[in-house]
């Protein structure tokens, strides 16, 4: 089962999208539900093949039943809507992806801040570290927003 899934991933990576999706379909129902959290190449193969209904079917299952914070899937969905000329739906998907990514960054920042709070030390150093971490998070969010708006062009 995993060998066939890995074959599907490899076929995607060499650009053989039709065979990639064919191999994926042989094992799709036997894979652990988290598999597509870590390797989305089968979804991308359907996307590259233009089988958008299948992309929506699979991403809907991942997002609604297992992992709502998967920003990459929202971006893929947004790209499909954009290609189809449905800019309002595309923007909605991009915003969901942006929100999911921003939530991840916020959680990372919170962990870093909590880690700093647990350390004993000089308050001035702690304030300086927090400022640097917030600047890095701001840069990450800014880069994500730039990439999203770049896709709109």
Coordinates of C-alpha atoms in Angstrom, one line a residue:
X1 CA 0.0 0.0 0.0
X2 CA 2.7 2.5 0.9
X3 CA 5.0 1.4 -1.9
X4 CA 2.1 2.2 -4.4
X5 CA 1.4 5.5 -2.7
X6 CA 5.2 6.4 -2.9
X7 CA 5.0 5.4 -6.6
X8 CA 2.2 7.9 -7.1
X9 CA 4.3 10.6 -5.4
X10 CA 7.3 9.8 -7.5
X11 CA 5.2 9.8 -10.7
X12 CA 3.9 13.3 -9.8
X13 CA 7.4 14.5 -9.3
X14 CA 8.5 13.4 -12.8
X15 CA 5.4 15.0 -14.3
X16 CA 3.4 11.8 -15.1
X17 CA 0.2 13.1 -13.6
X18 CA -2.2 10.7 -15.2
X19 CA -0.3 7.6 -13.9
X20 CA 0.2 9.3 -10.6
X21 CA -3.5 9.6 -10.0
X22 CA -4.2 6.1 -11.3
X23 CA -1.7 4.6 -8.8
X24 CA -3.2 6.8 -6.0
X25 CA -6.7 5.6 -6.7
X26 CA -5.5 2.0 -6.2
X27 CA -4.7 2.6 -2.6
X28 CA -6.6 5.7 -1.6
X29 CA -9.3 4.0 0.5
X30 CA -6.7 2.0 2.4
X31 CA -4.4 4.9 3.4
X32 CA -4.4 6.3 6.9
X33 CA -6.5 9.5 6.8
X34 CA -3.5 11.6 7.8
X35 CA -1.4 10.6 4.8
X36 CA -2.4 13.6 2.7
X37 CA -1.5 15.9 5.5
X38 CA 2.1 15.2 4.8
X39 CA 2.3 14.4 1.1
X40 CA -0.2 16.2 -1.2
X41 CA 1.3 15.2 -4.5
X42 CA -1.7 13.1 -5.5
X43 CA -3.9 16.2 -5.0
X44 CA -1.4 18.2 -7.0
X45 CA -1.5 15.6 -9.8
X46 CA -5.2 15.9 -10.1
X47 CA -4.8 19.7 -10.1
X48 CA -2.1 19.5 -12.9
X49 CA -4.3 17.1 -14.8
X50 CA -7.2 19.6 -14.7
X51 CA -9.4 17.3 -12.7
X52 CA -10.6 20.0 -10.4
X53 CA -13.7 18.2 -9.2
X54 CA -11.5 15.5 -7.8
X55 CA -9.2 18.1 -6.1
X56 CA -12.3 19.6 -4.4
X57 CA -13.5 16.2 -3.4
X58 CA -10.2 15.2 -1.7
X59 CA -9.5 18.6 -0.2
X60 CA -13.0 18.9 1.2
X61 CA -12.5 15.6 3.0
X62 CA -9.2 16.6 4.5
X63 CA -10.3 20.1 5.5
X64 CA -13.8 19.2 6.8
X65 CA -13.0 16.0 8.6
X66 CA -9.5 16.1 9.7
X67 CA -7.4 19.2 9.3
X68 CA -9.1 22.6 8.8
X69 CA -5.8 24.5 9.2
X70 CA -4.1 23.1 6.1
X71 CA -3.3 26.4 4.4
X72 CA -1.8 24.9 1.2
X73 CA -5.1 23.2 0.3
X74 CA -7.0 26.5 0.5
X75 CA -4.4 28.0 -1.8
X76 CA -4.8 25.2 -4.3
X77 CA -8.6 25.6 -4.2
X78 CA -8.3 29.4 -4.6
X79 CA -6.1 28.8 -7.7
X80 CA -8.8 26.6 -9.2
X81 CA -11.5 29.2 -8.7
X82 CA -9.2 31.8 -10.1
X83 CA -8.6 29.8 -13.3
X84 CA -12.3 29.3 -13.6
X85 CA -12.8 33.1 -13.3
X86 CA -14.6 32.9 -10.0
X87 CA -12.5 35.6 -8.3
X88 CA -14.8 36.0 -5.3
X89 CA -14.6 32.3 -4.4
X90 CA -10.8 32.4 -5.1
X91 CA -10.4 35.3 -2.7
X92 CA -12.4 33.5 0.0
X93 CA -10.2 30.4 -0.3
X94 CA -7.0 32.6 -0.2
X95 CA -8.3 34.3 2.9
X96 CA -9.0 31.0 4.6
X97 CA -5.4 29.9 3.7
X98 CA -4.1 33.1 5.0
X99 CA -6.1 32.8 8.3
X100 CA -4.8 29.2 8.7
X101 CA -1.2 30.2 8.1
X102 CA -1.6 33.2 10.5
X103 CA -2.9 31.0 13.2
X104 CA 0.1 28.6 12.8
X105 CA 2.4 31.6 13.1
X106 CA 0.6 32.9 16.1
X107 CA 0.9 29.5 17.8
X108 CA 4.6 29.4 17.1
X109 CA 5.1 32.9 18.4
X110 CA 3.1 32.0 21.6
X111 CA 5.3 28.9 22.2
X112 CA 8.4 31.0 21.8
X113 CA 7.0 33.7 24.2
X114 CA 6.1 31.0 26.7
X115 CA 9.5 29.5 26.4
X116 CA 11.1 32.9 27.1
X117 CA 8.8 33.4 30.1
X118 CA 9.9 30.1 31.6
X119 CA 13.6 31.2 31.5
X120 CA 15.1 33.2 34.2
X121 CA 17.1 36.2 33.2
X122 CA 17.2 39.8 32.5
X123 CA 13.9 41.5 31.6
X124 CA 15.6 43.7 29.0
X125 CA 16.9 40.7 27.1
X126 CA 13.5 39.1 27.2
X127 CA 11.9 42.2 25.8
X128 CA 14.5 42.4 23.1
X129 CA 14.0 38.7 22.2
X130 CA 10.2 39.1 22.0
X131 CA 10.6 42.1 19.7
X132 CA 12.8 40.1 17.4
X133 CA 10.4 37.2 17.4
X134 CA 7.4 39.4 16.6
X135 CA 9.4 41.1 13.8
X136 CA 10.1 37.6 12.3
X137 CA 6.4 36.6 12.5
X138 CA 5.4 40.0 11.0
X139 CA 7.9 39.3 8.1
X140 CA 6.4 35.8 7.6
X141 CA 2.9 37.1 7.5
X142 CA 3.9 39.9 5.2
X143 CA 5.6 37.4 2.8
X144 CA 2.5 35.2 2.8
X145 CA 0.3 38.1 2.0
X146 CA 2.6 39.3 -0.8
X147 CA 2.6 35.8 -2.3
X148 CA -1.2 35.6 -2.1
X149 CA -1.6 39.0 -3.8
X150 CA 1.0 38.1 -6.4
X151 CA -1.2 35.1 -7.3
X152 CA -4.1 37.5 -8.0
X153 CA -2.1 39.1 -10.9

